[in-house]
PDB file of C-alpha atoms in Angstrom:
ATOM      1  CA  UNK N   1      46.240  31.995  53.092  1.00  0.00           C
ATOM      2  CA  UNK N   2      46.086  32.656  56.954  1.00  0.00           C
ATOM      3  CA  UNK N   3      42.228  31.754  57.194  1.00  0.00           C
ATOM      4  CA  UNK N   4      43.197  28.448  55.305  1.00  0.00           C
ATOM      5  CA  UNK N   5      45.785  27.929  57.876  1.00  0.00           C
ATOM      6  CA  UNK N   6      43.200  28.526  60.464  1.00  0.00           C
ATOM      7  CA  UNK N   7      40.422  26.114  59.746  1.00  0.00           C
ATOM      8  CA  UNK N   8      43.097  23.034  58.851  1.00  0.00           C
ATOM      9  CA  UNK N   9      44.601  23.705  62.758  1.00  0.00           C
ATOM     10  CA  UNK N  10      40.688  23.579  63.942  1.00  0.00           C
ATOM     11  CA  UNK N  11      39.877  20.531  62.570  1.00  0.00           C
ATOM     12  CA  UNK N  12      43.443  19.057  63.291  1.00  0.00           C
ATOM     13  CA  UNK N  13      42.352  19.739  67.043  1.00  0.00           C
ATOM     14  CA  UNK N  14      38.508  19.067  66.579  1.00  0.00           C
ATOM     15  CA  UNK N  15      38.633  15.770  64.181  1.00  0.00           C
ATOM     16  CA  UNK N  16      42.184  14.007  64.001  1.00  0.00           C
ATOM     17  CA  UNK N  17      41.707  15.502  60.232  1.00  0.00           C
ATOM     18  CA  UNK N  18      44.130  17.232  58.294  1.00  0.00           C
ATOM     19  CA  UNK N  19      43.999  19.121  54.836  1.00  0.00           C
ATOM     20  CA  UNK N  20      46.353  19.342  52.365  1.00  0.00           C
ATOM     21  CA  UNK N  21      47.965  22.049  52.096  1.00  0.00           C
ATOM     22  CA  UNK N  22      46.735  24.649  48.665  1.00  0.00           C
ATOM     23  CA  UNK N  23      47.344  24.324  45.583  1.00  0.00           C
ATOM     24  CA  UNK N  24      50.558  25.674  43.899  1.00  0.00           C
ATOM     25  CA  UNK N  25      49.958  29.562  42.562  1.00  0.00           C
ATOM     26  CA  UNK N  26      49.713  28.545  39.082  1.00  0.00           C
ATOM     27  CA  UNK N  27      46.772  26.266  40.456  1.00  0.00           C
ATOM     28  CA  UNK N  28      45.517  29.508  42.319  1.00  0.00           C
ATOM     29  CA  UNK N  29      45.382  31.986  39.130  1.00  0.00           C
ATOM     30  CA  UNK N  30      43.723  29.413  37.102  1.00  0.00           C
ATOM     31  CA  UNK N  31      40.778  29.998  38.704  1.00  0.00           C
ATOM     32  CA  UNK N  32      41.036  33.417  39.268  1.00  0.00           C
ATOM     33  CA  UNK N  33      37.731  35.472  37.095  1.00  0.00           C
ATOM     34  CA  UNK N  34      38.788  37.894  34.552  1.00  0.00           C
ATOM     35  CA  UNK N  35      37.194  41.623  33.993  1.00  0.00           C
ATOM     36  CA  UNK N  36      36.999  43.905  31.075  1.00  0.00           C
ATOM     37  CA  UNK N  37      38.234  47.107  31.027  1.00  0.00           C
ATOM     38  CA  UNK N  38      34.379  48.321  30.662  1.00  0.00           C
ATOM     39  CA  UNK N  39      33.147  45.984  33.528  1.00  0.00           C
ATOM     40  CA  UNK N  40      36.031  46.509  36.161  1.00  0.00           C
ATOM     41  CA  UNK N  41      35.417  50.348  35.625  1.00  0.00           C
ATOM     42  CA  UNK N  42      31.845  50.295  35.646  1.00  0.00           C
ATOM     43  CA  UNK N  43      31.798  48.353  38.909  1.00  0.00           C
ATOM     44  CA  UNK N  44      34.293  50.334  40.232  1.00  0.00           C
ATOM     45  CA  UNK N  45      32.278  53.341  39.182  1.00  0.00           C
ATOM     46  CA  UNK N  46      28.992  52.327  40.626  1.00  0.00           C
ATOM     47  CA  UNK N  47      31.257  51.789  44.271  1.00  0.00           C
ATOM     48  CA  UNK N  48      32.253  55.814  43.950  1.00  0.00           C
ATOM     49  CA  UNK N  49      35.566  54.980  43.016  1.00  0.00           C
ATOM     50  CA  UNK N  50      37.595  57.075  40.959  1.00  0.00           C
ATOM     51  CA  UNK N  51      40.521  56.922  38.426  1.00  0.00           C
ATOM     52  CA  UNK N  52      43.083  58.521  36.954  1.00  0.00           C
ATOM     53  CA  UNK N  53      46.390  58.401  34.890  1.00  0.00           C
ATOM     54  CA  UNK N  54      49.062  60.435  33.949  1.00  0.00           C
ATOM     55  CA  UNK N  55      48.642  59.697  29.934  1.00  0.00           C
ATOM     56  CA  UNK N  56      44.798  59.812  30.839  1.00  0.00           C
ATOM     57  CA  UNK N  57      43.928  56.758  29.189  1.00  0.00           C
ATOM     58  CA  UNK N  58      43.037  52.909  29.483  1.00  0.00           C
ATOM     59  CA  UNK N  59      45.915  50.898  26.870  1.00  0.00           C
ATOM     60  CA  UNK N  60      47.073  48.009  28.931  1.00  0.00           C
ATOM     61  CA  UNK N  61      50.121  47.864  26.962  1.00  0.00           C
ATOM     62  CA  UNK N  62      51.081  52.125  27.899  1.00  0.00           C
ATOM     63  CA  UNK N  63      52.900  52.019  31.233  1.00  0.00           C
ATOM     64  CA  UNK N  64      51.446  56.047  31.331  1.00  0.00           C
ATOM     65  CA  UNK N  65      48.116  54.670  31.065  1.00  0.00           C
ATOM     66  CA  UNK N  66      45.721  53.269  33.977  1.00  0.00           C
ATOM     67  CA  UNK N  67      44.110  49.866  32.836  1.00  0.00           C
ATOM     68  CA  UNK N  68      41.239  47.620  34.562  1.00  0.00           C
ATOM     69  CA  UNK N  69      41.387  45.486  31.890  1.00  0.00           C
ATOM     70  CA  UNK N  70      42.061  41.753  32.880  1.00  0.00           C
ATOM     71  CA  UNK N  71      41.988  42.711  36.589  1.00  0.00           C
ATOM     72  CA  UNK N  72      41.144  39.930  39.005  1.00  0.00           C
ATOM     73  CA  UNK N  73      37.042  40.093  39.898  1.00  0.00           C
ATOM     74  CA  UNK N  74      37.955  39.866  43.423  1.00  0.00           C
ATOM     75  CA  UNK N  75      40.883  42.908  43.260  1.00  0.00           C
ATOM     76  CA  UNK N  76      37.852  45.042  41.922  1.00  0.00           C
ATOM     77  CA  UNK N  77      35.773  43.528  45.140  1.00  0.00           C
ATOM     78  CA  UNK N  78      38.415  44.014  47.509  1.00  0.00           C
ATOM     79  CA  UNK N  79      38.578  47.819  46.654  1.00  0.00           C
ATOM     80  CA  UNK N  80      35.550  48.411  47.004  1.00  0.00           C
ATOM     81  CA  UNK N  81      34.981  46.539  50.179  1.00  0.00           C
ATOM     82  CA  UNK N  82      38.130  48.866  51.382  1.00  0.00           C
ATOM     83  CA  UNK N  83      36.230  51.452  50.309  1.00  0.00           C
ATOM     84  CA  UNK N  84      32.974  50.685  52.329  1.00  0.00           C
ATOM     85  CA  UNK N  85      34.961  49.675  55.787  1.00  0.00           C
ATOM     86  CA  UNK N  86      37.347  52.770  55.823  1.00  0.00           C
ATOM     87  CA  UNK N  87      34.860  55.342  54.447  1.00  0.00           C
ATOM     88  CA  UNK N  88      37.553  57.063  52.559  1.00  0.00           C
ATOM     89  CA  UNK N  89      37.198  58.472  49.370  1.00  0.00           C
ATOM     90  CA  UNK N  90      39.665  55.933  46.670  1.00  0.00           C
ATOM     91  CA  UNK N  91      41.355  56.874  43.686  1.00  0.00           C
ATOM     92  CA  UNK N  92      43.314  54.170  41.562  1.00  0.00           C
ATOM     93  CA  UNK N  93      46.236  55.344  40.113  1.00  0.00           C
ATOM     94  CA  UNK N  94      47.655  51.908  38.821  1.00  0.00           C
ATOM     95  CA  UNK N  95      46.156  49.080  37.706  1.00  0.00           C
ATOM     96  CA  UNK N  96      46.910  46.010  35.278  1.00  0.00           C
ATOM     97  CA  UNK N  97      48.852  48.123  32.629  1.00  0.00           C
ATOM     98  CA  UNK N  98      52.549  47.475  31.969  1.00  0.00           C
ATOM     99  CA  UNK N  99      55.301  48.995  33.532  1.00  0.00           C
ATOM    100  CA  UNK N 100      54.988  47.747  37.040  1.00  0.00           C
ATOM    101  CA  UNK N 101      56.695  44.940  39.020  1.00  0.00           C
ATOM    102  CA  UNK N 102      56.810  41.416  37.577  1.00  0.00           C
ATOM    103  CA  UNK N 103      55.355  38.038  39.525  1.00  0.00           C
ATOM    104  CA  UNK N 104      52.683  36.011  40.371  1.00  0.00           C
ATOM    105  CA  UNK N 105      51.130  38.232  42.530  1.00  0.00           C
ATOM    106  CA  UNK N 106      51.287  41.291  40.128  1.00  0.00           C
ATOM    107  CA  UNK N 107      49.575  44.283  38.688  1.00  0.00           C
ATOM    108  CA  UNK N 108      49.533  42.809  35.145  1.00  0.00           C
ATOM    109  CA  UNK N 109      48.385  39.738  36.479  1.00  0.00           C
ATOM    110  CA  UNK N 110      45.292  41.289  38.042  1.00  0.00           C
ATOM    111  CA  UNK N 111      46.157  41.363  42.092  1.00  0.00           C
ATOM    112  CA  UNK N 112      47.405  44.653  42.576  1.00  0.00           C
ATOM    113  CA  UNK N 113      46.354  48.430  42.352  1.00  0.00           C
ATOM    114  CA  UNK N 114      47.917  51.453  43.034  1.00  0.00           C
ATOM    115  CA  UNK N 115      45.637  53.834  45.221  1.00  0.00           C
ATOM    116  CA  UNK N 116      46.450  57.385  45.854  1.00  0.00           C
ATOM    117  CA  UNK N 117      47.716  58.644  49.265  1.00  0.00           C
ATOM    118  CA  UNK N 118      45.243  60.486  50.998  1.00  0.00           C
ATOM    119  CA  UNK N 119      45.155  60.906  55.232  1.00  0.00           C
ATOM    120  CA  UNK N 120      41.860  58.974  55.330  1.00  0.00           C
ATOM    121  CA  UNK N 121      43.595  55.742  53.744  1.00  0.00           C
ATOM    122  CA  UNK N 122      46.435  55.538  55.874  1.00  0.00           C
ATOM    123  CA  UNK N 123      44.878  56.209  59.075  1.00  0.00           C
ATOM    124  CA  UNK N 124      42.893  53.439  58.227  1.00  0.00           C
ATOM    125  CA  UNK N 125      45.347  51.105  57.224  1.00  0.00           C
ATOM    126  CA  UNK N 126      48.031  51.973  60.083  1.00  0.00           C
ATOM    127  CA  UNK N 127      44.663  51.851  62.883  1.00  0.00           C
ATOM    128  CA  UNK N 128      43.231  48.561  61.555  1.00  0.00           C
ATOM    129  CA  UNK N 129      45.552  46.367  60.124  1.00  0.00           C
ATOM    130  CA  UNK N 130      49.017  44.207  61.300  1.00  0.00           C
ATOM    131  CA  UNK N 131      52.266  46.071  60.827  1.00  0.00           C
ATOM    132  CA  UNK N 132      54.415  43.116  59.035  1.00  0.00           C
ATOM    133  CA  UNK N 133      57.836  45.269  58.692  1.00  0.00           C
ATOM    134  CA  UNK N 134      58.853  47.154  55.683  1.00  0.00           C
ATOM    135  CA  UNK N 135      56.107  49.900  54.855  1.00  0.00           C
ATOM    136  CA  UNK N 136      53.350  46.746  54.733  1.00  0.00           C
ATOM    137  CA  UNK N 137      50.241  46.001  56.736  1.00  0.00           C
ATOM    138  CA  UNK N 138      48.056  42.946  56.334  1.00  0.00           C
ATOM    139  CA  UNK N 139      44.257  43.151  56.590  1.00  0.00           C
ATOM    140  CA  UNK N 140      42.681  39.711  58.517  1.00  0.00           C
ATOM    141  CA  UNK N 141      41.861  38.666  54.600  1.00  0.00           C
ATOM    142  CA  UNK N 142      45.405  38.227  53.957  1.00  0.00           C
ATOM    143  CA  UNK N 143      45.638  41.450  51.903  1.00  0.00           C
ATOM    144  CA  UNK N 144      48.981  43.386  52.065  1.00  0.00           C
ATOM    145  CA  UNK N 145      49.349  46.850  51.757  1.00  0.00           C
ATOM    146  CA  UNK N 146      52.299  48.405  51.109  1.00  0.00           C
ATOM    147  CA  UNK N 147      53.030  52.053  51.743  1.00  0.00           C
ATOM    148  CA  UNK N 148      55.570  53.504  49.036  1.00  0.00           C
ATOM    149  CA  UNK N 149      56.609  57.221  48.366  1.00  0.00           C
ATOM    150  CA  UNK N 150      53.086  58.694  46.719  1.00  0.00           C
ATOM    151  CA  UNK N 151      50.755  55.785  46.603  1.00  0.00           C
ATOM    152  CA  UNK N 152      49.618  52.454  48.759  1.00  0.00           C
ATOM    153  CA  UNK N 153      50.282  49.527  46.508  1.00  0.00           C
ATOM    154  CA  UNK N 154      47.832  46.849  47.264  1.00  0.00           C
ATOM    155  CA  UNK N 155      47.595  43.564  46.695  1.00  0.00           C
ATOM    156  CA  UNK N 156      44.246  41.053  47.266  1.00  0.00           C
ATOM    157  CA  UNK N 157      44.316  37.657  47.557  1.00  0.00           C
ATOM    158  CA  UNK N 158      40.871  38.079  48.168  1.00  0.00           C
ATOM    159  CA  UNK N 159      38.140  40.625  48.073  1.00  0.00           C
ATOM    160  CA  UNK N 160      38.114  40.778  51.324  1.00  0.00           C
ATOM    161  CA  UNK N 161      34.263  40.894  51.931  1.00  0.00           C
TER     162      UNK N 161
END
């Protein structure tokens, strides 16, 4: 929500004009575009990004399983947009299936994915993005990542492109 912030202060200062501030976060995932299992993977695919699970499988319902399905359009953008501006090699490990954390802002609701830890990712993350306390760094797009034992769970408000 920072760039939001951002252009309401500009035209505060430019115009006398202010915006309202956005809409509630049930307001927010209402508009939010739905993928397929088929389609989030094939994009994902096409980007050179990789997959796995420990119960190597797709059910949404299987915590042991790694799911695309009902993913956010724009979490399947924002990986691969990481993907192109770090030039590291990504590998989901969690996606929308159960099992993880509940909220808004979840897995099973489409915003988050689990990417394996690899060198390449976190120098990129620690070199180009805010430190905000507590194992999490924000990208400019408002996208946190969040550094846990064996994986960075991210989350996009955007795709970040």
């Amino acid at each position: 929500m920072r760039p939001f912030r951002t252009l309401a202060a500009l035209l505060l200062a430019l115009g006398g004009f202010a915006l309202a501030a956005p809409a509630a976060s049930a307001d927010v995932t209402a508009a939010v575009t739905k993928l397929s299992q088929s389609d989030a993977a094939s994009r994902l695919g096409a980007a050179g990004i990789t997959w796995s699970s420990s119960g190597n499988c797709s059910n949404r319902n299987n915590s042991t399983c790694t799911s695309f399905d009902q993913i956010n359009l724009a979490t399947v953008q924002g990986v691969i947009t990481f993907k192109n501006v770090s030039g590291c090699a990504i590998r989901i490990t969690g996606g929308t299936e159960t099992g993880h954390a509940s909220g808004t802002y979840s897995h099973w609701n489409g915003y988050k994915v689990d990417v394996a830890l690899t060198t390449c990712v976190t120098n990129y993350v620690k070199g180009h993005y805010s430190s905000i306390g507590g194992n999490k760094w924000e990208a400019a797009s408002g996208n946190v990542y969040y550094l846990e034992s064996n994986h960075w769970d991210i989350t996009y408000y955007s795709c970040g492109c």
